[in-house]
CSV table of C-alpha atoms in Angstrom, one decimal:
chain,number,residue,atom,x,y,z
V,1,MET,CA,174.2,152.2,91.9
V,2,THR,CA,173.2,149.6,89.2
V,3,LYS,CA,176.0,147.4,88.3
V,4,MET,CA,176.7,147.4,84.5
V,5,PRO,CA,176.6,144.0,83.0
V,6,GLY,CA,179.9,144.4,80.8
V,7,LYS,CA,180.2,143.4,77.2
V,8,PHE,CA,178.0,140.6,75.9
V,9,THR,CA,179.6,137.6,74.1
V,10,ARG,CA,176.4,135.8,73.5
V,11,ILE,CA,172.8,137.0,73.4
V,12,ALA,CA,169.5,134.9,73.3
V,13,ILE,CA,166.7,135.8,71.1
V,14,ALA,CA,163.2,135.2,72.5
V,15,ASN,CA,161.5,135.6,69.1
V,16,ARG,CA,161.1,134.4,65.7
V,17,GLY,CA,160.9,135.1,62.0
V,18,GLU,CA,162.2,138.4,60.7
V,19,VAL,CA,162.4,139.8,64.0
V,20,ALA,CA,164.9,137.2,65.0
V,21,VAL,CA,166.9,137.7,61.8
V,22,ARG,CA,167.2,141.5,62.4
V,23,ILE,CA,168.6,140.9,65.8
V,24,ILE,CA,171.0,138.2,64.7
V,25,LYS,CA,172.3,140.7,62.1
V,26,ALA,CA,172.9,143.4,64.7
V,27,CYS,CA,174.7,141.0,67.1
V,28,GLU,CA,176.9,139.8,64.1
V,29,GLU,CA,178.0,143.4,63.5
V,30,LEU,CA,179.0,143.9,67.0
V,31,GLY,CA,180.8,140.5,67.1
V,32,ILE,CA,178.2,138.9,69.5
V,33,GLU,CA,177.2,135.3,69.2
V,34,THR,CA,173.4,134.4,69.3
V,35,VAL,CA,171.3,131.7,70.6
V,36,LEU,CA,167.8,131.3,68.9
V,37,LEU,CA,165.0,130.1,71.4
V,38,HIS,CA,162.6,128.6,68.9
V,39,SER,CA,159.5,126.5,68.7
V,40,GLU,CA,159.3,122.9,67.1
V,41,ALA,CA,157.6,124.6,64.2
V,42,ASP,CA,160.4,126.7,63.5
V,43,ILE,CA,163.2,124.3,63.2
V,44,ASN,CA,165.1,124.9,60.0
V,45,SER,CA,163.8,128.5,59.6
V,46,ARG,CA,166.0,131.4,58.3
V,47,ALA,CA,166.9,132.5,61.7
V,48,PHE,CA,167.4,128.9,62.9
V,49,ARG,CA,170.1,128.7,60.0
V,50,MET,CA,171.7,132.0,60.9
V,51,ALA,CA,172.0,131.9,64.7
V,52,THR,CA,175.2,130.5,66.4
V,53,LYS,CA,173.1,128.1,68.4
V,54,SER,CA,169.6,127.2,68.4
V,55,ILE,CA,167.6,125.7,71.4
V,56,CYS,CA,164.0,124.3,71.0
V,57,ILE,CA,161.9,125.5,73.9
V,58,GLY,CA,158.6,123.7,73.1
V,59,PRO,CA,155.8,122.8,70.6
V,60,ALA,CA,154.3,125.2,68.0
V,61,PRO,CA,151.6,126.8,70.2
V,62,THR,CA,152.9,130.1,71.4
V,63,ALA,CA,151.6,129.6,75.2
V,64,GLU,CA,154.0,126.4,75.3
V,65,SER,CA,157.1,128.1,73.7
V,66,TYR,CA,157.4,131.7,72.8
V,67,LEU,CA,155.2,132.9,75.6
V,68,ASN,CA,156.7,130.4,78.1
V,69,ILE,CA,158.8,132.6,80.4
V,70,ALA,CA,160.5,129.7,82.2
V,71,ALA,CA,161.2,127.8,79.0
V,72,ASN,CA,162.9,131.0,77.5
V,73,ILE,CA,165.0,131.6,80.5
V,74,ASP,CA,166.1,128.1,80.7
V,75,GLY,CA,166.9,128.1,77.1
V,76,ALA,CA,168.9,131.3,77.3
V,77,LEU,CA,171.1,129.8,80.6
V,78,ALA,CA,171.6,126.6,78.9
V,79,GLY,CA,172.8,128.4,75.6
V,80,GLY,CA,175.5,130.3,77.7
V,81,ALA,CA,173.9,133.7,76.9
V,82,GLN,CA,174.4,136.7,79.2
V,83,ALA,CA,171.3,138.7,77.9
V,84,ILE,CA,167.9,138.3,76.3
V,85,HIS,CA,166.6,140.4,73.5
V,86,PRO,CA,162.9,140.0,73.4
V,87,GLY,CA,162.3,141.7,69.9
V,88,PHE,CA,158.7,142.8,69.3
V,89,GLY,CA,155.6,140.9,70.1
V,90,PHE,CA,155.3,137.9,72.3
V,91,LEU,CA,157.1,138.7,75.8
V,92,SER,CA,158.7,142.1,74.6
V,93,GLU,CA,156.3,144.2,76.9
V,94,ASN,CA,155.8,141.8,79.7
V,95,ALA,CA,157.1,143.2,82.9
V,96,ASP,CA,157.0,139.8,84.5
V,97,PHE,CA,159.4,138.4,81.9
V,98,ALA,CA,161.8,141.3,82.2
V,99,GLU,CA,161.8,140.8,85.9
V,100,ALA,CA,162.3,137.2,85.6
V,101,VAL,CA,165.2,137.5,83.2
V,102,THR,CA,167.1,139.9,85.8
V,103,LYS,CA,166.3,137.5,88.6
V,104,ALA,CA,167.8,134.7,86.7
V,105,GLY,CA,171.2,136.8,86.4
V,106,LEU,CA,170.6,137.8,82.8
V,107,THR,CA,170.2,141.2,81.2
V,108,PHE,CA,166.8,142.1,79.6
V,109,ILE,CA,167.7,144.2,76.6
V,110,GLY,CA,164.9,146.8,76.9
V,111,PRO,CA,163.5,148.9,79.6
V,112,SER,CA,163.1,148.0,83.2
V,113,ALA,CA,160.1,145.9,84.5
V,114,ASP,CA,159.3,149.2,86.6
V,115,SER,CA,159.2,151.4,83.1
V,116,ILE,CA,157.1,148.6,81.4
V,117,ARG,CA,154.6,148.6,84.1
V,118,SER,CA,154.5,152.3,84.3
V,119,LEU,CA,154.1,153.0,80.6
V,120,GLY,CA,152.9,149.8,79.2
V,121,ASP,CA,149.9,149.7,81.2
V,122,LYS,CA,147.7,152.0,79.2
V,123,VAL,CA,145.6,153.1,82.0
V,124,HIS,CA,148.5,153.8,84.3
V,125,CYS,CA,150.4,155.6,81.5
V,126,LYS,CA,147.4,157.8,80.9
V,127,GLU,CA,147.1,158.6,84.6
V,128,LEU,CA,150.8,159.6,84.3
V,129,ALA,CA,150.4,161.6,81.3
V,130,LYS,CA,147.3,163.4,82.9
V,131,LYS,CA,149.5,164.5,85.9
V,132,ALA,CA,152.1,165.8,83.4
V,133,GLY,CA,149.4,167.9,81.6
V,134,LEU,CA,149.7,166.0,78.3
V,135,PRO,CA,146.6,166.0,76.2
V,136,LEU,CA,144.5,162.9,76.3
V,137,VAL,CA,141.5,161.7,74.2
V,138,PRO,CA,138.3,162.2,76.3
V,139,GLY,CA,137.4,158.8,77.9
V,140,TYR,CA,137.2,156.7,81.2
V,141,GLN,CA,140.1,154.8,82.8
V,142,GLY,CA,138.7,153.9,86.0
V,143,GLU,CA,138.6,150.8,88.2
V,144,ASN,CA,134.8,150.2,88.1
V,145,GLN,CA,134.7,147.5,85.5
V,146,ALA,CA,131.1,146.5,85.9
V,147,VAL,CA,129.4,146.6,82.3
V,148,ALA,CA,126.6,148.8,83.4
V,149,ASN,CA,129.2,151.4,84.7
V,150,LEU,CA,131.0,151.3,81.5
V,151,ILE,CA,127.8,151.7,79.5
V,152,GLN,CA,127.1,154.8,81.8
V,153,GLU,CA,130.5,156.1,81.0
V,154,ALA,CA,130.0,155.5,77.2
V,155,GLU,CA,126.9,157.3,77.3
V,156,ARG,CA,128.7,160.3,79.0
V,157,ILE,CA,131.6,160.4,76.5
V,158,GLY,CA,129.3,160.1,73.6
V,159,TYR,CA,129.3,157.6,70.8
V,160,PRO,CA,131.1,156.3,69.0
V,161,VAL,CA,133.4,155.1,71.6
V,162,ILE,CA,136.4,152.6,71.5
V,163,VAL,CA,136.7,150.1,74.3
V,164,LYS,CA,140.3,148.8,74.7
V,165,ALA,CA,142.2,146.1,76.7
V,166,ALA,CA,144.3,147.9,79.4
V,167,ALA,CA,147.1,145.5,79.0
V,168,GLY,CA,146.5,145.2,75.3
V,169,GLY,CA,148.0,146.0,71.8
V,170,GLY,CA,148.0,145.2,68.2
V,171,GLY,CA,144.2,145.7,68.0
V,172,ARG,CA,143.3,142.8,70.3
V,173,GLY,CA,140.5,143.3,72.7
V,174,MET,CA,139.4,146.4,71.0
V,175,LYS,CA,135.9,147.2,69.9
V,176,LEU,CA,134.2,150.2,68.2
V,177,ILE,CA,130.8,150.9,69.9
V,178,LYS,CA,128.7,153.0,67.6
V,179,SER,CA,125.4,153.1,69.8
V,180,SER,CA,123.9,152.1,73.2
V,181,ASP,CA,122.2,149.2,71.5
V,182,GLU,CA,125.5,147.3,71.0
V,183,ALA,CA,127.3,148.5,74.0
V,184,ALA,CA,126.9,145.7,76.5
V,185,GLU,CA,127.6,143.0,74.0
V,186,LEU,CA,130.7,144.6,72.7
V,187,ILE,CA,132.2,145.5,76.2
V,188,GLU,CA,131.7,141.9,77.6
V,189,SER,CA,133.3,140.7,74.3
V,190,ALA,CA,136.2,143.0,74.8
V,191,GLN,CA,136.7,141.9,78.3
V,192,ARG,CA,136.7,138.3,77.4
V,193,GLU,CA,139.2,138.9,74.6
V,194,ALA,CA,141.5,140.9,76.9
V,195,GLN,CA,141.3,138.2,79.5
V,196,SER,CA,142.2,135.6,76.9
V,197,ALA,CA,145.1,137.5,75.2
V,198,PHE,CA,146.6,139.4,78.0
V,199,GLY,CA,145.5,137.5,81.2
V,200,SER,CA,143.4,140.6,82.4
V,201,PRO,CA,139.9,141.6,81.7
V,202,LYS,CA,140.5,145.3,82.3
V,203,VAL,CA,139.3,147.6,79.7
V,204,PHE,CA,139.1,151.4,79.3
V,205,LEU,CA,136.9,153.7,77.0
V,206,GLU,CA,138.1,156.4,74.5
V,207,LYS,CA,136.1,158.8,72.4
V,208,TYR,CA,136.5,157.6,68.8
V,209,LEU,CA,138.1,160.3,66.6
V,210,ASP,CA,136.8,159.4,63.1
V,211,ARG,CA,139.1,161.9,61.2
V,212,ALA,CA,142.3,161.2,63.0
V,213,LYS,CA,145.8,160.5,61.8
V,214,HIS,CA,148.1,158.1,63.7
V,215,ILE,CA,151.4,159.7,64.4
V,216,GLU,CA,154.1,158.2,66.7
V,217,PHE,CA,157.6,159.4,67.7
V,218,GLN,CA,160.6,157.2,68.4
V,219,VAL,CA,161.9,157.7,71.7
V,220,PHE,CA,165.2,156.4,73.2
V,221,GLY,CA,166.7,156.5,76.6
V,222,ASP,CA,170.4,156.1,76.7
V,223,SER,CA,172.5,154.4,79.4
V,224,THR,CA,172.2,157.5,81.7
V,225,GLY,CA,168.5,157.8,81.4
V,226,ASN,CA,168.6,160.8,79.2
V,227,VAL,CA,165.7,160.6,76.8
V,228,ILE,CA,165.6,162.1,73.2
V,229,HIS,CA,163.4,161.5,70.3
V,230,PHE,CA,164.2,160.3,66.8
V,231,PHE,CA,161.4,162.0,65.1
V,232,ASP,CA,158.1,160.9,63.8
V,233,ARG,CA,156.4,158.2,61.6
V,234,GLU,CA,152.9,158.3,60.2
V,235,CYS,CA,151.0,155.0,60.6
V,236,SER,CA,147.4,156.0,59.6
V,237,VAL,CA,147.0,153.1,57.0
V,238,GLN,CA,145.5,150.5,59.3
V,239,ARG,CA,143.2,147.6,58.8
V,240,ARG,CA,141.3,146.2,61.8
V,241,HIS,CA,143.5,148.6,63.9
V,242,GLN,CA,146.7,147.0,62.7
V,243,LYS,CA,149.2,149.0,60.6
V,244,ILE,CA,149.9,148.1,57.0
V,245,ILE,CA,152.0,150.8,55.8
V,246,GLU,CA,154.3,153.2,57.7
V,247,GLU,CA,156.4,156.2,56.7
V,248,ALA,CA,159.0,158.6,58.2
V,249,THR,CA,158.5,161.4,58.5
V,250,SER,CA,154.9,162.2,58.6
V,251,PRO,CA,153.5,164.3,55.6
V,252,SER,CA,151.1,165.7,58.1
V,253,LEU,CA,153.2,167.7,60.6
V,254,SER,CA,154.2,171.4,60.4
V,255,GLU,CA,157.6,172.0,62.1
V,256,ASP,CA,155.8,173.7,65.0
V,257,LEU,CA,153.6,170.8,65.7
V,258,ARG,CA,156.4,168.3,65.2
V,259,ARG,CA,158.3,170.0,68.0
V,260,LYS,CA,155.4,170.2,70.3
V,261,MET,CA,154.6,166.5,69.8
V,262,GLY,CA,158.4,165.5,70.1
V,263,GLU,CA,158.6,167.5,73.4
V,264,ALA,CA,155.3,165.7,74.7
V,265,ALA,CA,156.8,162.3,73.6
V,266,CYS,CA,160.1,162.9,75.6
V,267,ALA,CA,158.3,164.1,78.6
V,268,ILE,CA,156.1,161.0,79.1
V,269,ALA,CA,159.2,158.8,78.4
V,270,THR,CA,161.2,160.7,81.0
V,271,LEU,CA,158.5,160.3,83.7
V,272,GLY,CA,158.6,156.7,83.0
V,273,LYS,CA,162.3,156.6,83.5
V,274,TYR,CA,162.9,155.0,80.2
V,275,LYS,CA,166.0,153.5,78.7
V,276,GLY,CA,166.2,151.9,75.3
V,277,ALA,CA,163.8,152.2,72.3
V,278,GLY,CA,160.1,152.9,72.7
V,279,THR,CA,157.5,154.7,70.8
V,280,VAL,CA,155.0,157.3,72.0
V,281,GLU,CA,151.8,157.2,69.8
V,282,PHE,CA,149.3,160.1,69.3
V,283,LEU,CA,146.1,160.7,67.4
V,284,LEU,CA,146.0,164.0,65.6
V,285,GLN,CA,142.8,165.7,64.4
V,286,ASP,CA,141.9,169.2,63.5
V,287,GLY,CA,145.6,170.4,64.3
V,288,GLU,CA,145.3,169.0,68.0
V,289,PHE,CA,147.0,166.0,69.2
V,290,TYR,CA,146.3,163.4,71.9
V,291,LEU,CA,148.4,160.8,73.6
V,292,LEU,CA,147.2,157.3,72.5
V,293,GLU,CA,149.7,155.0,74.2
V,294,VAL,CA,153.4,154.1,74.8
V,295,ASN,CA,154.9,150.9,73.4
V,296,THR,CA,157.7,150.0,75.6
V,297,ARG,CA,159.7,148.1,72.9
V,298,LEU,CA,160.9,148.2,69.5
V,299,GLN,CA,158.5,148.6,66.8
V,300,VAL,CA,157.7,146.7,63.6
V,301,GLU,CA,158.2,149.9,61.7
V,302,HIS,CA,161.6,151.0,63.2
V,303,PRO,CA,163.3,150.7,60.0
V,304,VAL,CA,161.8,153.8,58.4
V,305,THR,CA,163.4,155.8,61.2
V,306,GLU,CA,166.8,154.2,60.7
V,307,GLU,CA,166.5,154.9,57.0
V,308,VAL,CA,165.9,158.7,57.4
V,309,LEU,CA,168.4,159.2,60.2
V,310,GLY,CA,171.1,156.7,59.6
V,311,VAL,CA,171.0,154.9,63.0
V,312,ASP,CA,170.8,151.4,64.0
V,313,LEU,CA,168.3,151.2,66.9
V,314,VAL,CA,169.0,147.4,67.5
V,315,LYS,CA,172.6,148.0,68.1
V,316,MET,CA,171.8,151.1,70.2
V,317,GLN,CA,169.5,149.0,72.4
V,318,ILE,CA,172.4,146.3,72.8
V,319,LEU,CA,174.9,148.9,73.7
V,320,THR,CA,172.6,150.7,76.2
V,321,ALA,CA,172.0,147.4,77.9
V,322,GLN,CA,175.9,147.0,78.3
V,323,GLY,CA,175.9,150.6,79.6
V,324,GLU,CA,177.8,152.0,76.5
V,325,TYR,CA,175.5,154.1,74.6
V,326,ILE,CA,175.3,157.8,75.6
V,327,HIS,CA,173.4,160.4,73.4
V,328,ASP,CA,176.1,162.7,71.8
V,329,PRO,CA,174.7,166.3,71.9
V,330,LYS,CA,177.2,167.3,69.2
V,331,LEU,CA,175.6,164.8,66.9
V,332,ILE,CA,172.5,166.7,65.6
V,333,ARG,CA,170.4,164.2,63.7
V,334,VAL,CA,167.9,165.7,61.2
V,335,PRO,CA,165.7,163.5,58.9
V,336,ARG,CA,166.9,163.1,55.5
V,337,GLY,CA,164.6,162.2,52.4
V,338,HIS,CA,161.7,160.0,52.8
V,339,SER,CA,161.2,156.3,53.8
V,340,ILE,CA,158.2,154.0,53.4
V,341,GLU,CA,157.7,150.5,54.9
V,342,CYS,CA,155.2,147.9,53.6
V,343,ARG,CA,154.3,144.6,55.6
V,344,ILE,CA,154.3,141.7,53.2
V,345,TYR,CA,151.6,139.2,54.4
V,346,ALA,CA,150.9,135.7,53.2
V,347,GLU,CA,147.1,136.3,52.7
V,348,ASN,CA,144.7,136.3,49.7
V,349,PRO,CA,144.0,139.9,48.9
V,350,TYR,CA,141.1,138.6,46.6
V,351,MET,CA,139.3,137.0,49.3
V,352,GLY,CA,139.5,139.7,52.0
V,353,GLY,CA,143.1,138.8,53.3
V,354,VAL,CA,142.4,135.3,54.6
V,355,PRO,CA,145.9,133.7,55.5
V,356,SER,CA,147.5,131.7,52.8
V,357,THR,CA,149.9,129.0,54.1
V,358,GLY,CA,152.2,126.5,52.3
V,359,LEU,CA,155.5,126.1,50.7
V,360,LEU,CA,157.3,129.1,49.6
V,361,GLY,CA,158.6,127.7,46.0
V,362,LEU,CA,160.7,130.9,45.2
V,363,VAL,CA,161.3,134.1,47.1
V,364,GLU,CA,163.2,137.0,45.4
V,365,TRP,CA,163.6,140.5,46.5
V,366,PRO,CA,165.0,143.0,43.9
V,367,GLU,CA,168.1,144.6,45.0
V,368,GLY,CA,169.0,148.4,44.2
V,369,PRO,CA,169.8,151.6,45.9
V,370,GLY,CA,167.4,152.7,48.8
V,371,ARG,CA,165.9,149.3,49.0
V,372,ARG,CA,165.9,147.1,52.2
V,373,TYR,CA,164.2,143.9,53.2
V,374,GLU,CA,163.6,142.3,56.5
V,375,TYR,CA,162.4,138.7,56.1
V,376,GLY,CA,162.4,135.5,57.9
V,377,PHE,CA,161.7,133.1,55.0
V,378,ASP,CA,163.7,131.8,51.9
V,379,SER,CA,162.9,129.7,49.1
V,380,GLY,CA,161.8,126.3,50.3
V,381,ASP,CA,160.6,127.4,53.7
V,382,THR,CA,156.9,127.0,54.8
V,383,ILE,CA,154.5,129.5,56.0
V,384,THR,CA,152.7,127.5,58.8
V,385,PRO,CA,149.2,128.4,60.3
V,386,PHE,CA,150.7,128.8,63.8
V,387,TYR,CA,151.9,132.4,63.8
V,388,ASP,CA,151.4,135.9,62.2
V,389,PRO,CA,151.4,135.3,58.4
V,390,MET,CA,153.9,138.3,57.9
V,391,ILE,CA,156.6,137.1,55.5
V,392,ALA,CA,158.7,140.2,55.1
V,393,LYS,CA,159.0,144.0,55.5
V,394,VAL,CA,160.0,145.9,52.4
V,395,ILE,CA,161.5,149.4,53.2
V,396,VAL,CA,162.4,152.0,50.6
V,397,TRP,CA,164.2,155.5,50.8
V,398,ASP,CA,164.2,158.1,48.3
V,399,GLU,CA,165.0,162.0,48.2
V,400,ASN,CA,161.2,163.0,48.8
V,401,ARG,CA,157.8,161.4,49.4
V,402,PRO,CA,156.7,161.1,45.8
V,403,ARG,CA,159.8,159.4,44.6
V,404,ALA,CA,159.7,157.0,47.6
V,405,ILE,CA,155.9,156.0,46.6
V,406,GLN,CA,156.9,155.3,43.1
V,407,LYS,CA,160.0,153.5,44.1
V,408,MET,CA,157.9,151.2,46.7
V,409,ILE,CA,155.3,150.4,43.8
V,410,ARG,CA,158.3,149.5,41.5
V,411,VAL,CA,159.9,147.3,44.0
V,412,LEU,CA,156.7,145.5,44.9
V,413,LYS,CA,155.9,144.7,41.4
V,414,ASP,CA,159.4,143.2,40.9
V,415,SER,CA,159.3,141.1,44.1
V,416,VAL,CA,158.8,137.4,43.7
V,417,VAL,CA,156.9,135.5,46.3
V,418,PHE,CA,155.8,132.1,44.6
V,419,GLY,CA,153.9,129.4,46.4
V,420,VAL,CA,151.4,131.4,48.6
V,421,HIS,CA,149.2,134.5,48.1
V,422,THR,CA,150.5,137.7,49.3
V,423,ASN,CA,148.9,141.3,50.0
V,424,ILE,CA,151.2,142.9,47.3
V,425,PRO,CA,148.4,143.7,44.9
V,426,TYR,CA,146.5,145.1,47.8
V,427,LEU,CA,149.5,147.3,48.8
V,428,ILE,CA,150.1,148.6,45.2
V,429,GLU,CA,146.4,149.8,45.1
V,430,ILE,CA,146.7,151.6,48.3
V,431,LEU,CA,150.0,153.3,47.2
V,432,SER,CA,148.4,154.4,44.1
V,433,HIS,CA,145.3,155.9,45.6
V,434,LYS,CA,145.0,159.5,45.3
V,435,GLU,CA,144.4,160.2,49.1
V,436,PHE,CA,147.7,158.1,50.0
V,437,VAL,CA,149.5,160.1,47.3
V,438,MET,CA,148.3,163.3,48.6
V,439,GLY,CA,149.2,162.2,52.3
V,440,THR,CA,145.6,163.2,53.4
V,441,MET,CA,144.6,159.5,54.5
V,442,THR,CA,143.2,159.0,58.1
V,443,THR,CA,142.9,155.9,60.1
V,444,ARG,CA,139.4,155.4,58.3
V,445,PHE,CA,141.3,155.2,55.0
V,446,ILE,CA,141.2,151.3,54.7
V,447,GLU,CA,137.4,151.3,56.0
V,448,THR,CA,136.4,153.8,53.4
V,449,TYR,CA,138.1,152.8,50.2
V,450,PHE,CA,139.2,149.2,50.7
V,451,ALA,CA,136.3,147.7,52.6
V,452,ASP,CA,135.9,145.1,49.8
V,453,PRO,CA,138.2,142.5,48.5
V,454,ILE,CA,140.0,143.8,45.4
V,455,LYS,CA,139.4,142.2,42.1
V,456,GLU,CA,141.6,139.5,40.8
V,457,PRO,CA,143.1,140.2,37.3
V,458,GLU,CA,142.9,137.7,34.7
V,459,LEU,CA,146.3,135.9,33.8
V,460,THR,CA,147.4,135.8,30.1
V,461,GLU,CA,148.0,132.5,28.6
V,462,ALA,CA,151.9,133.3,28.7
V,463,GLU,CA,151.7,134.1,32.6
V,464,LYS,CA,149.8,130.6,33.0
V,465,LYS,CA,152.7,128.8,31.1
V,466,ILE,CA,155.2,130.5,33.2
V,467,ALA,CA,153.6,129.8,36.4
V,468,ALA,CA,153.1,126.2,35.4
V,469,ALA,CA,156.6,125.8,34.5
V,470,ALA,CA,158.0,127.4,37.5
V,471,LEU,CA,155.7,125.2,39.6
V,472,ALA,CA,157.0,121.9,38.0
V,473,GLN,CA,160.7,123.2,38.4
V,474,ALA,CA,160.0,123.9,42.2
V,475,ARG,CA,158.6,120.3,42.5
V,476,GLY,CA,161.6,118.9,40.6
V,477,VAL,CA,159.3,117.5,38.0
V,478,GLN,CA,160.4,117.1,34.4
V,479,THR,CA,158.0,119.0,32.0
V,480,ALA,CA,158.0,119.6,28.4
V,481,GLY,CA,156.2,123.0,28.3
V,482,ALA,CA,152.9,121.7,30.0
V,483,VAL,CA,150.1,124.2,30.6
V,484,ALA,CA,148.1,123.9,33.7
V,485,ASN,CA,145.3,126.4,33.1
V,486,THR,CA,143.3,125.0,36.1
V,487,SER,CA,146.3,124.8,38.3
V,488,PRO,CA,145.5,126.5,41.7
V,489,TRP,CA,149.3,127.8,41.7
V,490,ALA,CA,148.8,129.7,38.4
V,491,SER,CA,147.3,132.6,40.2
V,492,TYR,CA,150.2,132.6,42.8
V,493,TRP,CA,152.8,133.7,40.3
V,494,ARG,CA,154.5,136.6,42.1
V,495,GLY,CA,151.6,136.9,44.5
V,496,ILE,CA,149.8,139.1,42.2
């Protein structure tokens, strides 16, 4: 029998930004101290200021800090932690890391290394699902990785075909092959990218479903290994295979379809002997659903599930790792209302989304009922070029989907991010589009309607004066109503 670790008094966090802040807050509610394992670039970040203790584990490049297994474990031990929470991204789905943490005498807050290997490897996961009779997208997951063989398999499947990294995620190592003319070049490119990003060149092929919706189910295995699901999310709004807007529950599922997909999600997680929070992702097209992959970690979009169900998934993860969380069959959870999440990125929406780095002169999130913010930066912090440019997640809840959409648009318009460009105007246009409002968007929504950069609005003279005055105040400069019509900061006002 596996020995339970007992209650934690201090947890190390192997992550950064809003992820680390989210975990610190959950630990504070449980009376647990935290050790932030951070890079040199994140000294004096919001998480740095909030954590009980902070330990620098290396320079800014992720390979030398956040992806360095030994440095993370050494930091956790030096900080007196009994467990490590990996958050999401970085090492969160790395079975070797989970195994190394355990060998070091620490508890990995997440699924076991065996579960990560079983379900996190996309090829192995599909083989497991196939044995269980779950529906899969037609494709090829074989061991023969010769380019000539992969081209032959792509021809058999029929174009368009997607080539994906077997150990991948987040859209990296993923290429859409539309014809035989480009097959060799794109397969070789995907293999190189997979090797660089995940340490393995192995890829697999799938038929590209061009009218699909992206639906996922939040699964959770408790301390006894009993798996249930916490309903669904829809994440069809994606750019370059990365999600932009997520919502719970999906507007696309009938109750019968929701029941069938939920049962399939629990079946694959149970086969993987899953404990803790995970996500089973599906593609849905013409009323048929297909298993896409399993993410063996907490998802960026987990707050929308928390909002409609009134649960705290991070606290549940910690309690499960302590051996304390058991699903209560008497507690029947039913989704209430509707929740939407938008990811706020430091990027220029008028130039196709190029990253926008620099000093955040002023950041303000408007408070109010049904509004929630997950953020890792305060006024005066700096967006560096070293990491993902996500500044925050904005989450809203309301009684139904139309009201939630309108609330999100209002919240985005009232949010203040001064100093860098943000994608807020881009998000508002998406939320206002008739297909999104109707809930009929597919994974090609962005490609179809937002392929080109959005048009930058002209600022009024009054807005230019406000921007110039705010800039001067942020810099501590004495001004007397100066107007800087040519100031590059002028168009950064509120990020719109």
